[in-house]
Coordinates of C-alpha atoms and ligand atoms in Angstrom, one line a residue:
X1 CA 67.3 194.1 112.8
X2 CA 63.7 193.5 113.7
X3 CA 61.0 192.6 111.2
X4 CA 58.8 195.4 112.3
X5 CA 59.3 198.8 113.8
X6 CA 57.5 198.3 117.2
X7 CA 59.5 195.1 117.7
X8 CA 62.4 197.5 118.8
X9 CA 60.2 198.6 121.7
X10 CA 59.2 195.0 122.6
X11 CA 63.0 194.1 122.8
X12 CA 63.7 197.0 125.0
X13 CA 60.8 196.2 127.3
X14 CA 61.9 192.6 127.7
X15 CA 65.7 193.6 128.2
X16 CA 65.2 196.9 130.2
X17 CA 61.6 197.2 131.3
X18 CA 62.1 200.1 133.7
X19 CA 64.3 202.3 131.4
X20 CA 62.7 205.5 130.6
X21 CA 61.5 205.6 126.9
X22 CA 59.4 208.8 126.5
X23 CA 59.6 212.0 128.6
X24 CA 56.7 214.5 127.9
X25 CA 55.7 217.7 129.7
X26 CA 53.5 216.0 132.3
X27 CA 54.2 212.3 131.7
X28 CA 57.0 210.0 131.4
X29 CA 56.7 206.3 130.2
X30 CA 59.1 203.3 130.6
X31 CA 59.6 200.8 127.8
X32 CA 57.4 198.3 129.9
X33 CA 54.6 200.8 130.0
X34 CA 54.9 201.6 126.3
X35 CA 54.7 198.0 125.6
X36 CA 51.9 197.3 127.7
X37 CA 49.5 200.2 126.7
X38 CA 50.2 199.8 123.1
X39 CA 49.6 196.1 123.3
X40 CA 46.2 197.0 124.9
X41 CA 45.4 199.6 122.3
X42 CA 46.2 197.1 119.6
X43 CA 43.7 194.7 121.2
X44 CA 41.0 197.2 121.3
X45 CA 41.5 198.4 117.8
X46 CA 41.1 194.7 116.5
X47 CA 38.2 194.1 118.9
X48 CA 36.5 197.2 117.2
X49 CA 37.0 195.7 113.7
X50 CA 40.1 197.4 112.6
X51 CA 41.7 195.0 110.1
X52 CA 45.3 194.5 108.7
X53 CA 46.3 197.3 106.4
X54 CA 43.5 199.7 107.6
X55 CA 44.6 203.4 107.8
X56 CA 44.1 204.8 111.3
X57 CA 44.3 208.6 111.4
X58 CA 46.0 210.2 114.5
X59 CA 44.8 213.5 115.5
X60 CA 46.6 214.7 118.7
X61 CA 49.6 216.8 119.8
X62 CA 52.9 215.1 120.1
X63 CA 52.7 213.3 123.6
X64 CA 53.5 210.2 125.2
X65 CA 49.9 209.0 124.4
X66 CA 50.5 209.8 120.7
X67 CA 53.7 207.5 120.7
X68 CA 51.5 204.9 122.6
X69 CA 48.8 205.3 119.7
X70 CA 51.2 204.9 116.7
X71 CA 52.7 201.9 118.5
X72 CA 49.2 200.4 119.1
X73 CA 48.2 201.0 115.4
X74 CA 51.4 199.3 114.2
X75 CA 50.7 196.2 116.5
X76 CA 47.1 196.0 115.3
X77 CA 48.8 195.5 111.8
X78 CA 47.5 198.9 110.6
X79 CA 48.9 202.1 109.1
X80 CA 49.1 205.4 110.9
X81 CA 48.2 208.7 109.1
X82 CA 49.3 211.7 111.2
X83 CA 47.0 214.7 110.9
X84 CA 48.4 218.2 111.7
X85 CA 46.1 219.6 114.5
X86 CA 47.0 223.1 113.2
X87 CA 45.5 222.4 109.7
X88 CA 41.9 223.6 109.0
X89 CA 39.1 221.1 109.1
X90 CA 38.7 221.4 105.3
X91 CA 42.2 220.2 104.5
X92 CA 42.0 217.4 107.3
X93 CA 38.7 216.2 105.8
X94 CA 40.4 215.9 102.4
X95 CA 43.2 213.9 103.9
X96 CA 40.8 211.6 105.8
X97 CA 38.8 211.0 102.7
X98 CA 41.9 210.3 100.5
X99 CA 43.3 207.7 103.0
X100 CA 39.7 206.2 103.3
X101 CA 40.2 205.9 107.1
X102 CA 37.5 204.2 109.1
X103 CA 39.4 205.0 112.3
X104 CA 40.5 208.0 114.2
X105 CA 42.6 208.1 117.4
X106 CA 42.4 211.6 118.9
X107 CA 43.2 213.3 122.2
X108 CA 44.3 216.6 123.7
X109 CA 42.9 220.1 122.7
X110 CA 41.3 219.0 119.3
X111 CA 37.6 218.9 120.3
X112 CA 36.7 222.0 118.4
X113 CA 38.5 220.6 115.4
X114 CA 36.7 217.4 115.8
X115 CA 33.2 219.3 116.0
X116 CA 34.1 221.2 112.9
X117 CA 35.2 218.1 111.1
X118 CA 31.9 216.7 111.9
X119 CA 30.1 219.8 110.5
X120 CA 32.3 220.2 107.6
X121 CA 32.3 216.6 106.2
X122 CA 29.4 214.4 107.1
X123 CA 31.5 211.3 106.1
X124 CA 33.5 212.0 109.2
X125 CA 30.6 210.8 111.2
X126 CA 31.1 207.3 109.9
X127 CA 34.5 207.1 111.2
X128 CA 35.0 205.4 114.7
X129 CA 36.9 207.3 117.1
X130 CA 39.4 206.1 119.9
X131 CA 39.4 209.0 122.5
X132 CA 42.9 208.8 124.1
X133 CA 42.2 211.3 126.7
X134 CA 41.1 211.2 130.4
X135 CA 38.7 214.2 129.8
X136 CA 35.3 213.1 128.3
X137 CA 34.5 213.8 124.7
X138 CA 31.3 215.6 124.0
X139 CA 31.5 215.8 120.2
X140 CA 29.9 213.4 117.8
X141 CA 28.2 211.6 116.5
X142 CA 31.0 209.2 115.1
X143 CA 30.8 205.6 113.7
X144 CA 30.4 202.5 116.0
X145 CA 33.2 200.7 117.6
X146 CA 34.8 203.7 119.0
X147 CA 36.2 203.7 122.7
X148 CA 37.8 205.8 125.4
X149 CA 41.0 205.7 127.3
X150 CA 39.3 203.9 130.2
X151 CA 38.4 200.9 128.0
X152 CA 41.9 200.1 127.5
X153 CA 42.2 198.5 131.0
X154 CA 39.6 195.9 129.8
X155 CA 42.0 194.5 127.4
X156 CA 45.0 192.1 128.0
X157 CA 48.5 193.5 127.5
X158 CA 49.9 190.2 126.5
X159 CA 52.2 190.2 123.5
X160 CA 50.3 190.1 120.0
X161 CA 51.0 187.9 116.9
X162 CA 51.5 190.1 113.9
X163 CA 50.5 189.4 110.3
X164 CA 52.4 192.2 108.8
X165 CA 55.7 191.8 107.2
X166 CA 58.5 194.4 106.6
X167 CA 57.3 195.2 103.3
X168 CA 53.8 196.5 104.6
X169 CA 53.1 200.1 104.9
X170 CA 53.9 201.5 108.3
X171 CA 52.5 205.2 107.6
X172 CA 51.3 207.5 105.2
X173 CA 52.7 211.2 105.5
X174 CA 50.7 213.6 103.5
X175 CA 52.6 216.5 102.0
X176 CA 51.4 219.5 100.0
X177 CA 50.2 218.8 96.5
X178 CA 50.6 221.3 93.6
X179 CA 47.0 220.5 92.5
X180 CA 45.6 221.6 95.8
X181 CA 45.1 217.8 97.0
X182 CA 47.8 216.8 99.5
X183 CA 49.8 213.7 98.4
X184 CA 50.1 210.7 100.6
X185 CA 53.6 209.2 100.6
X186 CA 53.4 205.6 101.9
X187 CA 56.3 204.5 104.0
X188 CA 57.0 200.7 104.9
X189 CA 58.4 199.3 107.9
X190 CA 61.4 198.1 105.8
X191 CA 62.1 201.8 104.5
X192 CA 62.5 203.0 108.2
X193 CA 64.3 200.0 109.4
X194 CA 67.0 200.5 106.8
X195 CA 67.5 204.1 107.5
X196 CA 67.5 203.7 111.3
X197 CA 69.9 200.8 111.0
X198 CA 72.4 202.9 109.1
X199 CA 71.9 205.9 111.2
X200 CA 72.3 204.4 114.5
X201 CA 75.5 202.5 113.5
X202 CA 77.0 205.6 111.8
X203 CA 76.3 208.0 114.6
X204 CA 77.4 205.3 117.2
X205 CA 74.1 205.5 119.1
X206 CA 73.6 203.6 122.3
X207 CA 71.2 203.3 125.4
X208 CA 72.5 206.4 126.9
X209 CA 71.1 208.6 124.3
X210 CA 68.6 211.4 125.2
X211 CA 67.2 212.4 121.8
X212 CA 65.2 215.5 121.0
X213 CA 61.8 215.0 119.3
X214 CA 61.3 218.3 117.8
X215 CA 59.5 217.5 114.6
X216 CA 55.6 217.1 114.5
X217 CA 54.5 213.7 113.8
X218 CA 53.2 214.6 110.2
X219 CA 56.9 215.3 109.6
X220 CA 59.2 212.3 108.7
X221 CA 62.0 213.6 110.7
X222 CA 59.8 212.5 113.6
X223 CA 60.1 208.9 112.6
X224 CA 63.9 209.0 113.2
X225 CA 63.5 210.7 116.5
X226 CA 61.1 207.9 117.6
X227 CA 62.6 204.8 116.1
X228 CA 66.3 205.9 116.3
X229 CA 65.8 206.2 119.9
X230 CA 63.9 203.2 120.6
X231 CA 66.2 201.1 118.4
X232 CA 69.1 201.7 120.8
X233 CA 66.8 201.9 124.1
X234 CA 67.5 205.6 124.7
X235 CA 65.2 208.3 125.9
X236 CA 62.9 210.4 123.7
X237 CA 62.4 213.9 124.9
X238 CA 59.2 215.5 123.4
X239 CA 60.0 219.2 122.8
X240 CA 56.9 221.3 123.5
X241 CA 56.1 223.2 120.4
X242 CA 55.5 226.4 122.1
X243 CA 59.2 226.6 122.8
X244 CA 59.8 227.4 119.1
X245 CA 59.0 230.9 119.7
X246 CA 60.9 231.2 123.0
X247 CA 64.6 230.8 122.2
X248 CA 66.0 231.1 125.6
X249 CA 63.5 228.4 127.0
X250 CA 64.3 226.2 124.0
X251 CA 68.1 226.4 124.9
X252 CA 67.1 225.8 128.4
X253 CA 65.2 222.7 127.5
X254 CA 68.2 221.1 125.7
X255 CA 70.4 221.9 129.0
X256 CA 67.8 220.5 131.5
X257 CA 67.0 217.4 129.5
X258 CA 70.7 216.9 129.0
X259 CA 70.2 216.0 125.4
X260 CA 72.8 214.0 123.5
X261 CA 71.3 214.5 120.1
X262 CA 69.6 217.5 118.5
X263 CA 67.7 216.8 115.2
X264 CA 65.4 219.6 113.7
X265 CA 65.0 221.6 110.5
X266 CA 67.4 224.4 110.0
X267 CA 65.0 227.1 110.9
X268 CA 65.0 226.3 114.6
X269 CA 69.0 226.4 114.6
X270 CA 68.8 229.6 112.8
X271 CA 66.3 231.1 115.4
X272 CA 68.6 230.2 118.4
X273 CA 71.6 231.7 116.4
X274 CA 69.7 234.9 115.6
X275 CA 68.8 235.5 119.2
X276 CA 72.3 234.4 120.4
X277 CA 71.2 232.1 123.2
X278 CA 74.0 229.4 122.8
X279 CA 77.0 229.9 125.2
X280 CA 80.6 228.9 124.6
X281 CA 80.9 225.2 125.7
X282 CA 77.0 225.0 126.1
X283 CA 75.1 221.8 126.2
X284 CA 78.1 219.7 127.6
X285 CA 76.1 216.5 127.1
X286 CA 75.2 217.1 123.4
X287 CA 77.0 214.7 121.0
X288 CA 75.6 215.6 117.8
X289 CA 73.3 218.2 115.9
X290 CA 71.6 216.9 112.9
X291 CA 69.5 218.9 110.4
X292 CA 67.5 218.0 107.5
X293 CA 64.9 219.5 105.1
X294 CA 66.4 222.8 104.1
X295 CA 69.6 224.5 103.7
X296 CA 71.4 225.6 106.8
X297 CA 73.0 228.8 106.0
X298 CA 76.7 228.6 106.6
X299 CA 76.8 231.7 109.0
X300 CA 74.4 229.8 111.2
X301 CA 76.5 226.6 111.2
X302 CA 79.6 228.7 112.1
X303 CA 77.8 230.2 115.0
X304 CA 77.0 226.7 116.3
X305 CA 80.3 225.1 115.6
X306 CA 82.3 228.0 117.1
X307 CA 80.1 227.8 120.3
X308 CA 80.0 223.8 120.5
X309 CA 83.4 222.5 119.7
X310 CA 82.6 219.1 121.3
X311 CA 79.6 218.5 119.0
X312 CA 79.5 216.7 115.6
X313 CA 77.4 218.5 113.0
X314 CA 75.9 216.4 110.2
X315 CA 73.6 217.8 107.3
X316 CA 71.1 215.1 106.3
X317 CA 69.4 215.6 103.0
X318 CA 66.2 213.8 101.6
X319 CA 62.9 213.9 100.6
X320 CA 59.9 212.1 102.4
X321 CA 59.4 209.9 99.3
X322 CA 62.9 208.3 100.1
X323 CA 62.4 208.1 103.9
X324 CA 64.0 210.7 106.2
X325 CA 67.4 211.1 104.6
X326 CA 69.2 209.8 101.6
X327 CA 72.5 211.5 102.0
X328 CA 74.8 213.0 104.7
X329 CA 77.7 215.0 105.2
X330 CA 79.5 215.7 108.6
X331 CA 81.1 218.9 108.6
X332 CA 84.8 218.4 109.2
X333 CA 85.7 221.6 111.0
X334 CA 84.2 225.2 111.1
X335 CA 83.8 226.7 107.7
X336 CA 86.4 229.2 106.8
X337 CA 83.9 231.7 105.5
X338 CA 80.3 232.5 105.5
X339 CA 79.9 231.8 101.8
X340 CA 81.5 228.4 101.9
X341 CA 78.7 226.0 100.6
X342 CA 77.9 223.0 102.8
X343 CA 77.6 219.9 100.5
X344 CA 74.6 217.3 101.2
X345 CA 77.5 214.8 100.8
X346 CA 77.2 211.2 99.9
X347 CA 74.4 208.5 99.8
X348 CA 73.7 206.6 103.0
X349 CA 74.1 202.9 103.0
X350 CA 71.9 201.2 100.5
X351 CA 70.9 204.5 98.8
X352 CA 72.1 206.1 95.5
X353 CA 72.1 209.8 94.3
X354 CA 72.1 210.3 90.6
X355 CA 72.7 213.8 89.1
X356 CA 71.1 213.5 85.6
X357 CA 70.4 215.6 82.6
X358 CA 67.2 215.7 80.7
X359 CA 68.0 212.3 78.7
X360 CA 68.6 210.6 81.9
X361 CA 72.5 210.6 81.5
X362 CA 74.9 211.6 84.4
X363 CA 76.0 215.3 84.0
X364 CA 79.8 216.0 83.9
X365 CA 81.4 216.8 87.2
X366 CA 80.6 220.3 88.3
X367 CA 77.5 220.6 86.1
X368 CA 74.0 221.2 87.4
X369 CA 71.6 218.5 86.8
X370 CA 68.5 217.0 88.5
X371 CA 68.9 214.9 91.5
X372 CA 67.2 211.5 91.6
X373 CA 67.4 208.9 94.5
X374 CA 67.4 205.3 94.3
X375 CA 67.7 202.4 96.9
X376 CA 66.4 201.2 100.0
X377 CA 64.5 204.2 101.2
X378 CA 62.2 204.7 98.3
X379 CA 58.4 204.7 99.2
X380 CA 56.4 202.2 97.2
X381 CA 54.4 205.3 95.9
X382 CA 51.8 207.8 96.5
X383 CA 48.7 206.4 98.2
X384 CA 46.1 205.3 95.6
X385 CA 47.7 207.5 93.0
X386 CA 49.2 205.4 90.3
X387 CA 49.6 208.3 87.8
X388 CA 51.5 210.5 90.3
X389 CA 53.6 207.5 91.3
X390 CA 54.7 206.7 87.7
X391 CA 55.4 210.3 87.1
X392 CA 57.7 210.5 90.1
X393 CA 59.1 206.9 90.3
X394 CA 61.0 205.9 87.3
X395 CA 62.9 202.7 86.3
X396 CA 66.6 202.9 87.0
X397 CA 68.3 204.3 83.9
X398 CA 70.9 201.4 84.1
X399 CA 68.4 198.9 84.6
X400 CA 70.6 196.0 83.7
X401 CA 73.1 196.7 86.4
X402 CA 70.8 198.1 88.9
X403 CA 67.2 196.9 88.9
X404 CA 64.6 199.1 90.6
X405 CA 63.3 202.5 90.6
X406 CA 64.7 206.0 91.1
X407 CA 62.7 209.0 92.5
X408 CA 62.8 212.4 90.9
X409 CA 63.4 214.9 93.7
X410 CA 62.8 218.1 91.7
X411 CA 66.0 219.5 93.1
X412 CA 68.9 220.8 91.2
X413 CA 72.5 219.4 92.4
X414 CA 76.1 219.1 91.1
X415 CA 78.9 216.7 92.0
X416 CA 82.0 218.6 93.1
X417 CA 85.6 217.7 92.5
X418 CA 85.6 216.3 96.0
X419 CA 83.0 213.6 94.9
X420 CA 80.2 215.3 97.3
X421 CA 76.9 216.3 96.0
X422 CA 76.0 219.8 96.5
X423 CA 72.2 221.2 96.5
X424 CA 71.6 224.0 94.2
X425 CA 67.9 224.7 94.5
X426 CA 64.6 223.6 93.0
X427 CA 63.4 223.1 89.3
X428 CA 59.8 223.8 90.4
X429 CA 57.6 225.9 92.7
X430 CA 58.0 223.7 95.7
X431 CA 59.3 225.7 98.6
X432 CA 60.4 225.5 102.3
X433 CA 59.3 227.8 104.9
X434 CA 60.2 227.2 108.5
X435 CA 61.0 223.7 107.4
X436 CA 57.4 223.2 105.9
X437 CA 57.3 221.6 102.4
X438 CA 54.9 223.8 100.5
X439 CA 53.8 223.6 96.9
X440 CA 52.8 227.2 95.9
X441 CA 50.2 225.6 93.6
X442 CA 48.3 224.3 96.6
X443 CA 47.9 228.0 97.9
X444 CA 46.9 229.1 94.5
X445 CA 44.3 226.3 94.0
X446 CA 42.9 227.4 97.4
X447 CA 42.8 231.1 96.3
X448 CA 41.2 230.2 93.0
X449 CA 38.2 228.6 94.9
X450 CA 37.6 231.9 96.7
X451 CA 35.1 234.4 95.4
X452 CA 36.1 237.8 94.2
X453 CA 39.4 237.2 92.6
X454 CA 40.0 237.3 88.8
X455 CA 43.5 236.1 88.9
X456 CA 46.2 235.2 91.6
X457 CA 49.7 234.2 91.7
X458 CA 51.8 233.1 94.8
X459 CA 55.5 233.5 94.7
X460 CA 58.2 232.9 97.3
X461 CA 61.1 235.4 97.9
X462 CA 64.1 235.0 100.2
X463 CA 63.2 236.5 103.7
X464 CA 66.6 237.1 105.2
X465 CA 64.9 235.9 108.5
X466 CA 65.2 232.5 110.1
X467 CA 62.2 231.1 108.3
X468 CA 64.1 231.3 105.0
X469 CA 61.2 232.2 102.5
X470 CA 58.4 234.7 102.5
X471 CA 55.2 233.7 100.8
X472 CA 53.7 236.5 98.6
X473 CA 50.3 236.8 96.9
X474 CA 49.6 238.8 93.9
X475 CA 46.1 239.3 93.0
X476 CA 43.8 241.0 90.5
X477 CA 40.3 241.6 92.1
X478 CA 37.3 240.8 90.0
X479 CA 35.4 243.7 88.7
X480 CA 33.5 245.4 91.5
X481 CA 34.9 243.1 94.2
X482 CA 35.7 245.0 97.4
X483 CA 38.6 242.7 98.8
X484 CA 41.0 243.3 101.5
X485 CA 44.2 241.3 102.2
X486 CA 42.8 240.7 105.8
X487 CA 39.6 239.5 104.4
X488 CA 41.2 237.2 101.8
X489 CA 43.7 235.8 104.4
X490 CA 40.8 235.0 106.7
X491 CA 39.1 233.0 103.9
X492 CA 42.2 231.3 102.9
X493 CA 42.8 230.2 106.5
X494 CA 39.8 227.9 106.0
X495 CA 41.7 226.0 103.4
X496 CA 45.3 225.9 104.1
X497 CA 47.4 225.6 107.4
X498 CA 48.9 228.9 108.9
X499 CA 52.3 228.1 107.6
X500 CA 50.9 228.3 104.0
X501 CA 49.3 231.8 104.5
X502 CA 51.0 234.4 102.5
X503 CA 52.8 237.0 104.6
X504 CA 52.7 239.8 101.7
X505 CA 49.7 240.8 99.6
X506 CA 49.6 243.0 96.7
X507 CA 46.6 243.9 94.4
X508 CA 47.3 244.5 90.8
X509 CA 45.2 246.0 88.1
X510 CA 46.5 243.4 85.7
X511 CA 49.6 241.0 85.9
X512 CA 52.7 241.5 83.9
X513 CA 52.9 239.0 81.2
X514 CA 55.9 237.4 79.5
X515 CA 56.5 236.6 75.8
X516 CA 54.2 233.6 75.8
X517 CA 51.3 235.6 77.6
X518 CA 51.8 233.8 80.8
X519 CA 51.9 235.6 84.1
X520 CA 55.5 237.0 84.6
X521 CA 56.3 235.4 87.9
X522 CA 59.9 236.6 87.8
X523 CA 58.4 240.3 87.5
X524 CA 56.1 239.7 90.2
X525 CA 59.0 238.4 92.6
X526 CA 60.9 241.6 91.6
X527 CA 58.0 243.8 92.7
X528 CA 57.8 242.0 96.1
X529 CA 61.5 242.0 96.5
X530 CA 61.6 245.7 95.8
X531 CA 59.0 246.4 98.5
X532 CA 60.7 244.0 100.9
X533 CA 60.3 246.5 103.6
X534 CA 56.7 247.6 102.7
X535 CA 54.2 246.6 105.5
X536 CA 51.5 244.0 104.6
X537 CA 48.7 246.0 102.9
Ligands
AMP601 P1 60.6 216.9 102.7 O1 59.9 215.9 101.9 O2 59.7 217.7 103.6 O3 61.6 216.2 103.5 O4 61.3 217.9 101.7 C1 62.2 217.5 100.7 C2 62.9 218.6 100.2 O5 63.6 219.5 101.0 C3 64.1 218.2 99.2 O6 63.6 217.7 98.0 C4 64.8 219.4 99.2 O7 64.4 220.3 98.3 C5 64.8 219.8 100.5 N1 65.9 219.5 101.5 C6 65.8 218.3 102.4 N2 66.9 218.3 103.0 C7 67.8 219.3 102.6 C8 69.2 219.8 102.9 N3 69.8 219.1 103.9 N4 69.7 220.8 102.4 C9 68.9 221.4 101.4 N5 67.5 221.2 101.0 C10 67.1 220.0 101.7

């Protein structure tokens, strides 16, 4: 195993320099090219004053250049912080501020966003920008030390010496935070190396792999796509995001790229099943389908397993805080009926799943308890947030036998008679919609900052569609306020990304209350469920 993640690329570049590493829409890079370009980038970052441990934000669509960028950041002994180009500037500014980033690497169609960031938040003006695009950038001003793509050629591509060790942070992934401020999950090189080491062995991966890169870079599934592939010297095929809405083309992409591995959130698999675009015996090169991040409904799994008997199907489970996935279950055969539950299985090597009651004792087999995770995948904690870290990461309950910490997932689970763990749902108001992790509290916090609302409550109901959940907003207008859902939605879109925007809106004169006088969210959900077919108002 390497000491640092990018050393996998260096090793492949020495052994098989001309092997294809990354395939994008318009560009393909070999391992030698990846190595050379990322060495140059690391040098230019260091020359510009970027120091060990500094956070470098990444604002660009997933592309070969984005892969070069994150490798260059690692090689400069720095930490990458991927920003979602679909997020509004206000939210990105919060993340930039929280991670205290002095550097930003950007490229692709993000100039409007950069311009808005400069307008929205003056502090962005002190950030140095590395513009990783051949087209000139006409936005600014930014801090000193910035550079353009052409400047890379002025730097040597010789290998660098690294100061980082495997326990240093590799990246910070910001996820939705219930208070309205996104939480930065710090992930070390060591965290990823352990998972990739387990997964590449368990799945028997080798240099003939052609793996999908479907998840965006701000999602931790992307980390396995990238480093699982580079660890074995395979090819990473970047899936264009626009194919997500074009099921036939997405299936054609899998065929044409001759993928051996597909890894995504379940909503994509549901979508392809819903449009019935997978033929019997389709995707003959495909060896495995992996999903993570949400429940894959059993009917969807049956659809896939019936059509692709040559493929191995594995459910991976885990939160970002425990690095990509902590447990796995390879489905032994097509489930017998559409209601058969699919377990999340058993812990990956070096990880531990604990189903505990409120006094931190293991629950009896079959009983529901809260799921905690221990082991090698655990993040050191939330970026510069000791209070949240102490709340979520606790000492292991059998400290004498197992020193270390466990992470509170907020998931409910039970251990079956078969010894496998089954996911039962959430204990809180975190939801998944199209695979995105969303704290309903973040949407409420953003709504509460808008004028004209006396009260609001955001609830989620099952959608019955491929996205899994529908976000619904109930609100009481302030006296005299003339509000329309369309106007509210427009305002809200300045604060949260599109996937957090409620699909249903409903005005109330007053909210139903429960016995404690609190908003009765269960009742609000019932109202939305009863009107499931009602058009948005
Ligand atoms: P994220 O940090 O985005 O990976 O979200 C983590 C949460 O997604 C977990 O705490 C679960 O609630 C849910 N989750 C992840 N994987 C699965 C899975 N295989 N089945 C069901 N829920 C999952």
